[in-house]
Coordinates of C-alpha atoms in Angstrom, one line a residue:
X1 CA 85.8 146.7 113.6
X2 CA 85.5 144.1 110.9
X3 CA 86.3 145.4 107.1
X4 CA 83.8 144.2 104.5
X5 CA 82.6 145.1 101.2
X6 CA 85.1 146.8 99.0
X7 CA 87.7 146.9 102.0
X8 CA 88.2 143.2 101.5
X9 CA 92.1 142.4 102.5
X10 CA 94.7 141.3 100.5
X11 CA 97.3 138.5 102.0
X12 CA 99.7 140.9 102.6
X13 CA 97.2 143.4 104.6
X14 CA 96.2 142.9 108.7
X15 CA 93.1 144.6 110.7
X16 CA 94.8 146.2 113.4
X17 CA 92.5 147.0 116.4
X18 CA 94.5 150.1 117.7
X19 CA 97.6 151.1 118.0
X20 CA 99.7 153.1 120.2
X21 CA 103.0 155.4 119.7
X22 CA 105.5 154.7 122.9
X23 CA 107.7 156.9 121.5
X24 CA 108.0 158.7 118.4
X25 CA 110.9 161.2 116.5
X26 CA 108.4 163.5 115.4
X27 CA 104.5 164.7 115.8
X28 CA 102.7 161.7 117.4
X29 CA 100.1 160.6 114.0
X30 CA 96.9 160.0 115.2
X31 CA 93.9 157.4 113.3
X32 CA 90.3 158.1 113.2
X33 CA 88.6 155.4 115.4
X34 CA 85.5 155.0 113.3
X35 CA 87.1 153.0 110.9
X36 CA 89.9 149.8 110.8
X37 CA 93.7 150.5 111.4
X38 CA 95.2 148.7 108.4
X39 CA 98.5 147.3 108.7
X40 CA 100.4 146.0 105.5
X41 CA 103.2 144.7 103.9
X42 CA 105.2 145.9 100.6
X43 CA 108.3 147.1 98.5
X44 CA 108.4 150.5 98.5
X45 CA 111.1 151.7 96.4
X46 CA 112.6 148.4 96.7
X47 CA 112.5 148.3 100.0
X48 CA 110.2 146.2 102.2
X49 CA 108.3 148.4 104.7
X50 CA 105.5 147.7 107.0
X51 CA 103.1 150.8 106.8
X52 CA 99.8 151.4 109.5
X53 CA 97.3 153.9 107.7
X54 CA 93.8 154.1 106.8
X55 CA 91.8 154.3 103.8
X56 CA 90.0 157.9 105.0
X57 CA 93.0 159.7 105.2
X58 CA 96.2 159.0 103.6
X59 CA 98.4 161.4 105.8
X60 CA 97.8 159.2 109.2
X61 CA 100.6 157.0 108.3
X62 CA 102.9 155.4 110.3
X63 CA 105.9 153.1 107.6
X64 CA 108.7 151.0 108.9
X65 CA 111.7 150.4 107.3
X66 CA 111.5 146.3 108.2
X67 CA 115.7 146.6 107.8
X68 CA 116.0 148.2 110.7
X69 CA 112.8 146.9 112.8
X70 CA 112.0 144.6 115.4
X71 CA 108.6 143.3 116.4
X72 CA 108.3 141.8 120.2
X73 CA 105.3 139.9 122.1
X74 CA 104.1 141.8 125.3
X75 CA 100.9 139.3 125.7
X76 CA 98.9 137.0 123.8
X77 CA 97.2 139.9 121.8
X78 CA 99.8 143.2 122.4
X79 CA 103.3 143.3 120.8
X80 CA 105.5 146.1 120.3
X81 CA 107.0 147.3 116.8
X82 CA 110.5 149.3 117.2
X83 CA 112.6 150.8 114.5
X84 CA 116.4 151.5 115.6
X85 CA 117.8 154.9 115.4
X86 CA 119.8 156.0 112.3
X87 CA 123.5 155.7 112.3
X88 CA 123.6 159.4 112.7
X89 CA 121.4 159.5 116.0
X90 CA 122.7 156.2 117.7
X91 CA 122.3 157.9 121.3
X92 CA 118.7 158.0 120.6
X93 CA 118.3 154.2 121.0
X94 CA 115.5 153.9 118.6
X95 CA 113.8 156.4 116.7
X96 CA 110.0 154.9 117.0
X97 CA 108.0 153.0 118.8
X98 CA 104.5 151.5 118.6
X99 CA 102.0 149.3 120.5
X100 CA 100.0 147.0 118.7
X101 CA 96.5 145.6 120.0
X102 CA 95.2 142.5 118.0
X103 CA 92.1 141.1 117.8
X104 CA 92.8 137.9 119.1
X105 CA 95.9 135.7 119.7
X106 CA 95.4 134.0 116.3
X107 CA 95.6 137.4 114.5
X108 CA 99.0 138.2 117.0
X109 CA 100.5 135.0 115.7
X110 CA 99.7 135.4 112.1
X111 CA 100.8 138.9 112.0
X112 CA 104.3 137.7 113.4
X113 CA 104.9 135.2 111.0
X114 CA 104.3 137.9 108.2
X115 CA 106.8 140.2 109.7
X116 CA 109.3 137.6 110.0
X117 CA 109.2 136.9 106.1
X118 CA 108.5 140.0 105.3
X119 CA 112.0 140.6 107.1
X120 CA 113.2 137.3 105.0
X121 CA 113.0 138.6 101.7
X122 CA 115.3 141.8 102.9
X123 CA 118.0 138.9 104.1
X124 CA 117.6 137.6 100.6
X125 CA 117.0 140.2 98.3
X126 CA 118.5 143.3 99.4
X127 CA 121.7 144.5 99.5
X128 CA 123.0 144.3 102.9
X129 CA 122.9 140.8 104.5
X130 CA 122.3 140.1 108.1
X131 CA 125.5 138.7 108.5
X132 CA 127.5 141.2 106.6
X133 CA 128.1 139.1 103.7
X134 CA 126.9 140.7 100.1
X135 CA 125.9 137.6 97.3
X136 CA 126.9 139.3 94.0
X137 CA 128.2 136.2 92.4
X138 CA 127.4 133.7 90.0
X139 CA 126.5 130.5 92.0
X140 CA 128.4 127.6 91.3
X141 CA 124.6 125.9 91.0
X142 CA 124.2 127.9 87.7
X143 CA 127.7 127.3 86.9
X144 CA 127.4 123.6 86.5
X145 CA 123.7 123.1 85.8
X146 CA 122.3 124.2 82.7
X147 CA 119.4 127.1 82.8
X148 CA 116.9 124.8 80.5
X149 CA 117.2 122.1 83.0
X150 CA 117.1 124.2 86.1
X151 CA 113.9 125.8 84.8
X152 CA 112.3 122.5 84.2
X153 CA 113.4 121.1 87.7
X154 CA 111.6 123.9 89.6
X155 CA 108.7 124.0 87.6
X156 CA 108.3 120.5 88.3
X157 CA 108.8 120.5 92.1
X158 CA 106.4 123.8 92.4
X159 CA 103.2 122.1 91.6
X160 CA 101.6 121.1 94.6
X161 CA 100.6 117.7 92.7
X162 CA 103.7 116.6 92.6
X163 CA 104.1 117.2 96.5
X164 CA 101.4 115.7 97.2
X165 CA 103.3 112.4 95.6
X166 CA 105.8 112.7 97.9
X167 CA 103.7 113.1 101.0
X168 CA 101.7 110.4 99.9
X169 CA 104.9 108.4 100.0
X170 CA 103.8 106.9 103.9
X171 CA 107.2 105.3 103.8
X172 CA 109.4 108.4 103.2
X173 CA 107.2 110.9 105.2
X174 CA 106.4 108.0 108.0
X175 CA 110.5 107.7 108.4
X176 CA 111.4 111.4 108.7
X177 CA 108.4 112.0 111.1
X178 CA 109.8 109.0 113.5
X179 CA 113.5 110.3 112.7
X180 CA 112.9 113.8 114.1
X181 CA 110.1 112.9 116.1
X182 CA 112.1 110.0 118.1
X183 CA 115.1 112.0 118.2
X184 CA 113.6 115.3 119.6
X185 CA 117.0 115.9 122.0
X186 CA 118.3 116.6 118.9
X187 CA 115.8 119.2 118.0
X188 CA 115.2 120.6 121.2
X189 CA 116.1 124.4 121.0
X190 CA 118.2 124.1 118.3
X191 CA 118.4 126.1 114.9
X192 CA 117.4 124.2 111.9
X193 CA 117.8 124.9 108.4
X194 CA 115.6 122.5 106.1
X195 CA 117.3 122.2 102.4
X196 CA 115.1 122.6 99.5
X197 CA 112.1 122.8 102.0
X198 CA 109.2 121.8 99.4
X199 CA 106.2 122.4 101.0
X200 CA 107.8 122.8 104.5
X201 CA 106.6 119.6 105.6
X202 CA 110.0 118.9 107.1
X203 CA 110.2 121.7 109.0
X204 CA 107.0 122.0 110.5
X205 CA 108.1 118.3 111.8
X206 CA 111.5 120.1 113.7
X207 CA 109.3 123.1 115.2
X208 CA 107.3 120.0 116.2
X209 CA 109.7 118.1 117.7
X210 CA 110.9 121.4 119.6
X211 CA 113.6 123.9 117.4
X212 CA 114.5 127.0 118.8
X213 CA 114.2 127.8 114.8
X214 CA 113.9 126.4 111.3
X215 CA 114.9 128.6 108.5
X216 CA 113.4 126.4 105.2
X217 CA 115.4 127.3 102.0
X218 CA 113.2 126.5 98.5
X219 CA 113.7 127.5 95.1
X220 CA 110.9 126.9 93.3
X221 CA 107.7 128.5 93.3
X222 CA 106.4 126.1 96.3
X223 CA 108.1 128.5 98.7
X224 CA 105.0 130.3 98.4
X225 CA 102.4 127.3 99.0
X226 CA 105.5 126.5 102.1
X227 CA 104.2 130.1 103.5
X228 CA 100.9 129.1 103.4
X229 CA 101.0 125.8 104.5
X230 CA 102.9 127.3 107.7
X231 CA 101.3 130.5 108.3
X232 CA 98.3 128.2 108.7
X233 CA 99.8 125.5 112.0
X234 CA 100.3 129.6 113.8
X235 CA 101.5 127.4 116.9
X236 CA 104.5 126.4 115.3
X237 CA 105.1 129.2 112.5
X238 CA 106.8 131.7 114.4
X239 CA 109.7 129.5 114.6
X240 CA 110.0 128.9 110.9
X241 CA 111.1 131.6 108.6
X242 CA 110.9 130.5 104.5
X243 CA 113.5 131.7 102.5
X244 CA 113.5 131.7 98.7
X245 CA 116.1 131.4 97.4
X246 CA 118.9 128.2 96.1
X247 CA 121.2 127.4 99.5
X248 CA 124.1 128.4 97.2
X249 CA 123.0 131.7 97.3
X250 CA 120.7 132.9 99.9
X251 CA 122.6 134.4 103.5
X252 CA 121.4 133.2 107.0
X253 CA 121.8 135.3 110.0
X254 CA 123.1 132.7 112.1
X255 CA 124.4 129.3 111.9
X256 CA 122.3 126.0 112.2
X257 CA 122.9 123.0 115.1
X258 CA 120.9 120.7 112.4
X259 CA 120.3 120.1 108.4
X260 CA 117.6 118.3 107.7
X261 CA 116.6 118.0 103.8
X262 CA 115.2 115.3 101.6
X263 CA 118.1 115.0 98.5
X264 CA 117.8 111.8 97.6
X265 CA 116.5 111.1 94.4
X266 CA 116.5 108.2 91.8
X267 CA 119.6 105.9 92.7
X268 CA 120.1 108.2 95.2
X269 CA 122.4 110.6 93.3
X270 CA 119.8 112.1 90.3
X271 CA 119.0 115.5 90.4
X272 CA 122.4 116.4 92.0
X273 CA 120.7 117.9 95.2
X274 CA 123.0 116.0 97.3
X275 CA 125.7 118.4 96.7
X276 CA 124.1 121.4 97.5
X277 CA 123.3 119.3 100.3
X278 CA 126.8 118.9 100.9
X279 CA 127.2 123.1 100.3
X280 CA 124.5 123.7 102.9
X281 CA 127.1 121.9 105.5
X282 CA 130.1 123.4 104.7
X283 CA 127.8 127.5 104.7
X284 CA 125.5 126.6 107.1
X285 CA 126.3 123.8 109.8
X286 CA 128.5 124.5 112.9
X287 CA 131.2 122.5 113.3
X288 CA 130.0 118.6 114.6
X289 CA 126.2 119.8 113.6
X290 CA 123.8 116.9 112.7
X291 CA 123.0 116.0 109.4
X292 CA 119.0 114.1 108.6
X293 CA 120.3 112.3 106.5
X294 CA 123.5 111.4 107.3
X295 CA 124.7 109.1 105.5
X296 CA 123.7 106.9 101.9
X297 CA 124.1 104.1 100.3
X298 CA 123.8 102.5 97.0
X299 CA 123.8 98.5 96.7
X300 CA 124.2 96.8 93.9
X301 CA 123.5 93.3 92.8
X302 CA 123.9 91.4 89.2
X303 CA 120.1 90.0 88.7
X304 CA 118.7 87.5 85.9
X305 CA 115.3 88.2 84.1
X306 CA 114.2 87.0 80.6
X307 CA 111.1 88.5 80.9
X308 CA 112.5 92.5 81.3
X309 CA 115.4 91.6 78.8
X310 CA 112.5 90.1 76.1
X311 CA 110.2 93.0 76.7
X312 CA 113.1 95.5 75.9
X313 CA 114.7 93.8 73.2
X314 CA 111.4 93.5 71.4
X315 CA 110.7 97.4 71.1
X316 CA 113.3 97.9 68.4
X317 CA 111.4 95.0 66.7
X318 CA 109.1 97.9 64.6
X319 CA 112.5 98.9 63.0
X320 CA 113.2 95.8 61.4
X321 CA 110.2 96.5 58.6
X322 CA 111.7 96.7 55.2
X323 CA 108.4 98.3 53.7
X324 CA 106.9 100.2 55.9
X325 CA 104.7 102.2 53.8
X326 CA 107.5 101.4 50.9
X327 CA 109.8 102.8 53.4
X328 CA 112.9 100.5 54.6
X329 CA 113.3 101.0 58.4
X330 CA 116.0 98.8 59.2
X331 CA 118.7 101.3 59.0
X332 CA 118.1 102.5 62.2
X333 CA 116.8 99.0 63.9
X334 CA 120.6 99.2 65.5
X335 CA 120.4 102.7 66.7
X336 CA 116.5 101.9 68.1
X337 CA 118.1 98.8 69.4
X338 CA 121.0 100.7 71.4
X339 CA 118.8 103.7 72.8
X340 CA 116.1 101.1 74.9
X341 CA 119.2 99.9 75.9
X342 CA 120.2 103.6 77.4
X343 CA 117.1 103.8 79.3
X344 CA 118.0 103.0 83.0
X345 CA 114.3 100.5 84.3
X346 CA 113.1 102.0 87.6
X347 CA 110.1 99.7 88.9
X348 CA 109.6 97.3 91.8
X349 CA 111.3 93.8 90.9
X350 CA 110.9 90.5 92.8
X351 CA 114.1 90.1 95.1
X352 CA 114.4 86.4 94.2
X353 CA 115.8 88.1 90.5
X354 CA 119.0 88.4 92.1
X355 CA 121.9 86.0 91.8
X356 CA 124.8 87.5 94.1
X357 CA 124.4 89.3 97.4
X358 CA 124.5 92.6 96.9
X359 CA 127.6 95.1 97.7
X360 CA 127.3 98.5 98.9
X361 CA 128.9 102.1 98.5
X362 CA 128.9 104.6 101.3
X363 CA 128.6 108.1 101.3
X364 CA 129.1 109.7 104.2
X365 CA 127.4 113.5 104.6
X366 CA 129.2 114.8 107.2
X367 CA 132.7 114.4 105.7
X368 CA 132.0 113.8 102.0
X369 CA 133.5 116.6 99.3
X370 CA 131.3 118.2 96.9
X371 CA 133.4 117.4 93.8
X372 CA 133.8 113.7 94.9
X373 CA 130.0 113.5 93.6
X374 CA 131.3 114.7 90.2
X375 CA 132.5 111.3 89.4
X376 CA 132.1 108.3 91.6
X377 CA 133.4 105.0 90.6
X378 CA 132.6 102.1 91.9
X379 CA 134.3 98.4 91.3
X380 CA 132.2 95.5 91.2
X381 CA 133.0 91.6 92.4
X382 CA 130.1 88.9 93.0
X383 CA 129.7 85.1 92.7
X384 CA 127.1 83.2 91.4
X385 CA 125.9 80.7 93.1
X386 CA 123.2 79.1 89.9
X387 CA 123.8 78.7 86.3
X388 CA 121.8 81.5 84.6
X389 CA 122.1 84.3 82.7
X390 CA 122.9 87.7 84.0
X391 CA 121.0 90.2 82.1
X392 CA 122.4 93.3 84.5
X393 CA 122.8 95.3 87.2
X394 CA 120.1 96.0 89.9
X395 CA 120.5 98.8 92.2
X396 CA 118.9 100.5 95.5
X397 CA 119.5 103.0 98.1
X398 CA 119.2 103.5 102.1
X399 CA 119.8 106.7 104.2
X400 CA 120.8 106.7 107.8
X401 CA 119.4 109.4 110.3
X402 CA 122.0 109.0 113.0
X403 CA 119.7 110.2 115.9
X404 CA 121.1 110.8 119.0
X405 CA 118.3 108.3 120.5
X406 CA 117.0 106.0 117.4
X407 CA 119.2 105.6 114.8
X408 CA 116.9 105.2 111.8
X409 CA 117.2 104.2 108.3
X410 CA 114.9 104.7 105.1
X411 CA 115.6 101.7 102.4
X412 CA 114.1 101.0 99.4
X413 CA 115.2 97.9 99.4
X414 CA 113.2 95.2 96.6
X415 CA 110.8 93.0 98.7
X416 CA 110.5 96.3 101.4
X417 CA 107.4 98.5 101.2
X418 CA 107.7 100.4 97.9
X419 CA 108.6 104.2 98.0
X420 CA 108.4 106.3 94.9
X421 CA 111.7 105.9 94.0
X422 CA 111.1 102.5 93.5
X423 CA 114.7 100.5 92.0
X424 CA 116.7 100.7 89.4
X425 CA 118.1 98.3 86.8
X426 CA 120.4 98.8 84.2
X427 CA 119.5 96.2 81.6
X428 CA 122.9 95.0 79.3
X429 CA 122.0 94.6 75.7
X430 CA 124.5 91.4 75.4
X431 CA 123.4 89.2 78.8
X432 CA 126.3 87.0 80.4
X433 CA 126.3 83.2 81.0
X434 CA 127.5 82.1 84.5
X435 CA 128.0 78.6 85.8
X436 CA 127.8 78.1 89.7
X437 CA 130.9 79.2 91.8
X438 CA 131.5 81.9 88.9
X439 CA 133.3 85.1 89.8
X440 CA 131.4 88.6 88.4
X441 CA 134.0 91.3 88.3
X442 CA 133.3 94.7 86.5
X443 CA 132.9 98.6 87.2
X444 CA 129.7 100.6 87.7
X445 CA 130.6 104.0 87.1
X446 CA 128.8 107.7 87.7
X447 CA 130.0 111.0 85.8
X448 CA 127.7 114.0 86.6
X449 CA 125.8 116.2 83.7
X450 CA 124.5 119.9 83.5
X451 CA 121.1 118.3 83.2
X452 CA 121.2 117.8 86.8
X453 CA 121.5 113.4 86.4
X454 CA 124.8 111.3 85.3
X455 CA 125.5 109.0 82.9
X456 CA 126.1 105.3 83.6
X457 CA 129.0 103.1 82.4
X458 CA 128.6 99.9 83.2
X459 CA 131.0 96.8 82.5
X460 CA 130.0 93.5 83.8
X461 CA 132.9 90.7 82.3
X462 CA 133.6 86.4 83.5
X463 CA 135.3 83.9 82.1
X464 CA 133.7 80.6 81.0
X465 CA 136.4 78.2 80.5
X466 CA 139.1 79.9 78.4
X467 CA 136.6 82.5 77.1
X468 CA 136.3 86.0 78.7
X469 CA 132.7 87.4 78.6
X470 CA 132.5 91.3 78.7
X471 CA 129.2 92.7 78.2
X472 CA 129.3 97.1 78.3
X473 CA 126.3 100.0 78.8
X474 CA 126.2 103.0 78.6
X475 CA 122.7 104.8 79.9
X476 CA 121.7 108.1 80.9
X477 CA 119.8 108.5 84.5
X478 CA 118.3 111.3 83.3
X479 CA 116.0 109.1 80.6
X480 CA 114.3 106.0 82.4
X481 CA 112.4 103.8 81.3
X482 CA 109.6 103.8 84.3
X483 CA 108.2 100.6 84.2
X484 CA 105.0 101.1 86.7
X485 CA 103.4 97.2 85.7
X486 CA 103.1 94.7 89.1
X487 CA 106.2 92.6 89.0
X488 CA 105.4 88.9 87.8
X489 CA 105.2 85.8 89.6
X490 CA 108.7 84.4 89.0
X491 CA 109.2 80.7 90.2
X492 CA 112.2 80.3 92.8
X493 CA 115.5 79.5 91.0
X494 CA 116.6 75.8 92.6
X495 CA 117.7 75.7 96.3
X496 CA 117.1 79.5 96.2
X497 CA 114.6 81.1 99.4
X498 CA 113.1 84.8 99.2
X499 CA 115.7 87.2 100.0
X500 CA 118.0 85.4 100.9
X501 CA 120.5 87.3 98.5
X502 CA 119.4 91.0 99.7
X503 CA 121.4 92.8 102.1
X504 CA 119.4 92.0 105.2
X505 CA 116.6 94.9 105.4
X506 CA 116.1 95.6 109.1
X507 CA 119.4 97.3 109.2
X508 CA 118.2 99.0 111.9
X509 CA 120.0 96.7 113.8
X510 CA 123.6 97.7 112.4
X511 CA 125.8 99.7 114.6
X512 CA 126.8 103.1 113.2
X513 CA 131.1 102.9 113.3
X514 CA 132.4 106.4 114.7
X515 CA 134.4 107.0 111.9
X516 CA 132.1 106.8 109.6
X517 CA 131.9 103.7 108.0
X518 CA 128.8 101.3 108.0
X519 CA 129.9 97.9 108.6
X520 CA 128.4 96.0 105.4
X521 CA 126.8 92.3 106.6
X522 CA 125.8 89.8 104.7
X523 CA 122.7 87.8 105.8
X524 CA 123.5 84.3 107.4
X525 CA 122.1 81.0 106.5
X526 CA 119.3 81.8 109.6
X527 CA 118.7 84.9 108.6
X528 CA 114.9 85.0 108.7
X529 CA 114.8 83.6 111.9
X530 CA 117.1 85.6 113.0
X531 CA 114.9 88.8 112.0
X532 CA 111.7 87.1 114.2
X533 CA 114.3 86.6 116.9
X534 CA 114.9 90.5 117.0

């Protein structure tokens, strides 16, 4: 019977077509047939309860405390709903029983998916966890990231607009599909916990590629749209339960074989998601459990361009008026001058900007500490092979998915197919001059912030001569200056061919080292021919 006019159903109400006591602690309840069985979903008294009833008569009611129940397939439209027995009455078994008869198999598998996160919000918000553990505590999330920023960061990744960014982003999506997809040995019947699941696109990839089950943990608002999004692919959302909730303090019932999560953000380290990546491992993971990612990198390079240095230079140039509206400005033409030179650049450069090959630093997942992310230091040592003038420091990231079958990496390497993260340059307000065969030495240096980024110290220093050249910045990651423009056609430096100072970008081809490290090549002399060869 099909409810219309003022019967129309909420999203947490189901037509039942009849239902069925099996076994029962008291009076069987019986339900008029002339009109829908309505089965729904609430909080009563703080408690989340599934309750069958109909509008007609309020006292044919049938509530289940979903702490304590179970709901079980018996055929593509049939399932059974059992509570257990009270702790007083444990010889009982269970105290009630009911068969369920759906419309269709759609409605079955819709229904299911409700109870299961339904059942979710009891492992998250109630009392008394699955696993016996009670989370009372302050998380150490809200302990080291301020609330203003925390707010801000969830607001922004629970608009669907800026999801749809990141989907668009065929180069990131395109990667984890293959990664999981190619690597489905890995999947296959195994429990998966996605971290900071967005809109769940990352689990519905491991139910696709066969998990046993994917519990996908998001904190912002776009846990809801994640509910949706799977509720509506029924062949695969009874194996994913959403949980709301940050991974530093939501309780899982049982451990996972596999992480998979998306935490990298600008320079790979902004927003500080890769340590609660790193706390989801050491709560979640079993011991020797897969990690997609696994491991990151951040490469570095000293680069040369007039152009981006002019550009930046000239917008404290509106500070040098000495009568601007009979109003001297130049008192703060220093301060103006220092702040653009704060501002991290993140947009696509031309490759053939750098002057060194780059060098890389390693961060390995599966072993790495969460407090070594607090601070990461990181020396620096190139050579220049031209005479120029080295304006800064350009920087990039890759991730490895160690799969079991294809090892896969994700770059966003300049001169590969541009993600949204795009690269980063930090732009030195007092450029170097370097003659060829001159040795670059310095530091590049990351100290964490609440506001959920880190500030930059970077000191490039060589010696012309007898003089020492040291050139300092300081900038924050959490400012950029996002520079979206097409990159300019910049002529080849002398004897210099495209790329031929990037770390080689079909890394595909480097062998993962067991303990961890990634062997760090620099391109040969044949290098492009080398890649055709492949």
């Amino acid at each position: 019977m099909e409810v219309t006019g003022k019967q129309k159903l909420k999203e947490n109400e189901f037509v039942i077509l009849s239902i069925s006591e099996v076994s029962s602690a008291s009076s069987s309840t019986s339900f008029s047939k002339d009109e829908p069985i309505l089965a729904r979903f609430g909080s009563g008294s703080g408690v989340s309860e599934l309750r069958f009833d109909q509008t007609s008569d309020s006292s044919a009611n049938i509530v289940f405390d979903l702490r304590n129940s179970q709901l079980l397939r018996l055929g593509p439209a049939e399932s059974l709903c059992i509570s257990e027995a009270s702790k007083d009455n444990k010889e009982r078994g269970y105290s009630r029983g009911i068969s369920i008869q759906f419309k269709n198999d759609e409605d079955s598998r819709t229904f299911h998916c409700a109870f299961e996160q339904w059942k979710t919000e009891v492992v998250v918000q109630g009392s008394t966890l699955p696993n016996g553990a009670v989370s009372t505590s302050t998380s150490k999330f809200d302990e080291k990231i301020e609330a203003s920023s925390a707010k801000m960061y969830f607001h922004y990744y629970g608009q669907l607009l800026h999801q749809q960014n990141m989907l668009q982003d065929f180069v990131r999506t395109g990667t984890y599909y293959a990664a999981v997809i190619e690597n489905r040995a890995d999947f296959l019947g195994r429990v998966v916990v996605d971290v900071g699941a967005g809109s769940g696109i990352l689990s519905l990839f491991a139910a696709q590629a066969g998990a046993k089950h994917v519990y996908a943990v998001e904190a912002s608002e776009m846990a809801e749209y994640a509910k949706k999004l799977i509720a509506g692919n029924p062949s695969l959302s009874e194996r994913i339960t959403v949980i709301k909730g940050k991974v530093e303090e939501v309780e899982l019932p049982v451990k996972a074989d596999i992480l998979i999560s998306e935490p990298m953000g600008t320079l790979l380290v902004n927003e500080r998601m890769l340590e609660s990546y790193v706390i989801a491992r050491d709560r979640f993971l079993v011991p020797n459990g897969k990690m997609f990612p696994t491991v990151g990198r951040i490469h570095m390079a000293p680069f040369s361009d007039e152009y981006l240095y002019m550009e930046i230079a000239n917008k404290a140039i509106f500070w040098q008026q000495q009568s601007y509206f009979g109003v001297n400005l130049t008192p703060l033409q220093r301060s103006a001058y220092e702040g653009y030179f704060s501002q991290p650049v993140v947009d696509a450069f031309d490759p053939r900007l750098l002057i060194a090959p780059a060098i890389s630093h390693v961060i390995n997942f599966t072993s790495i500490k969460e407090e070594d992310l607090y601070e990461i230091e990181i020396p620096l040592k190139f050579t220049s092979p031209v005479s120029t003038r080295v304006h800064g420091l350009a920087c990039w990231f890759d991730v490895l998915f160690n799969g079991s079958t294809v090892p896969r990496w994700l770059t966003t390497a300049p001169g590969a197919p541009t993600t949204h993260w795009y690269q980063l340059r930090c732009v030195l307000s007092q450029p170097l001059y370097v003659m060829p065969g001159q040795e670059i030495t310095g530091h590049f240096r990351l100290v964490a912030h609440k506001a959920q980024s880190y500030t930059i110290y970077l000191t490039l220093s060589a010696t012309v001569g007898d003089m020492l050249q040291t050139s300092s910045g300081k900038l924050d990651l959490k400012e950029p200056y996002y520079r979206m423009s097409q990159p300019q056609a910049y002529s080849l430096a002398q004897d210099q061919q495209p790329n031929q100072l990037l770390q080689t970008p079909d890394i595909l081809t480097q062998p993962w080292v067991e303990d961890g490290s990634v062997p760090v090549q620099q391109p040969s002399p044949n290098h492009d021919a080398e890649l055709h060869s492949l």
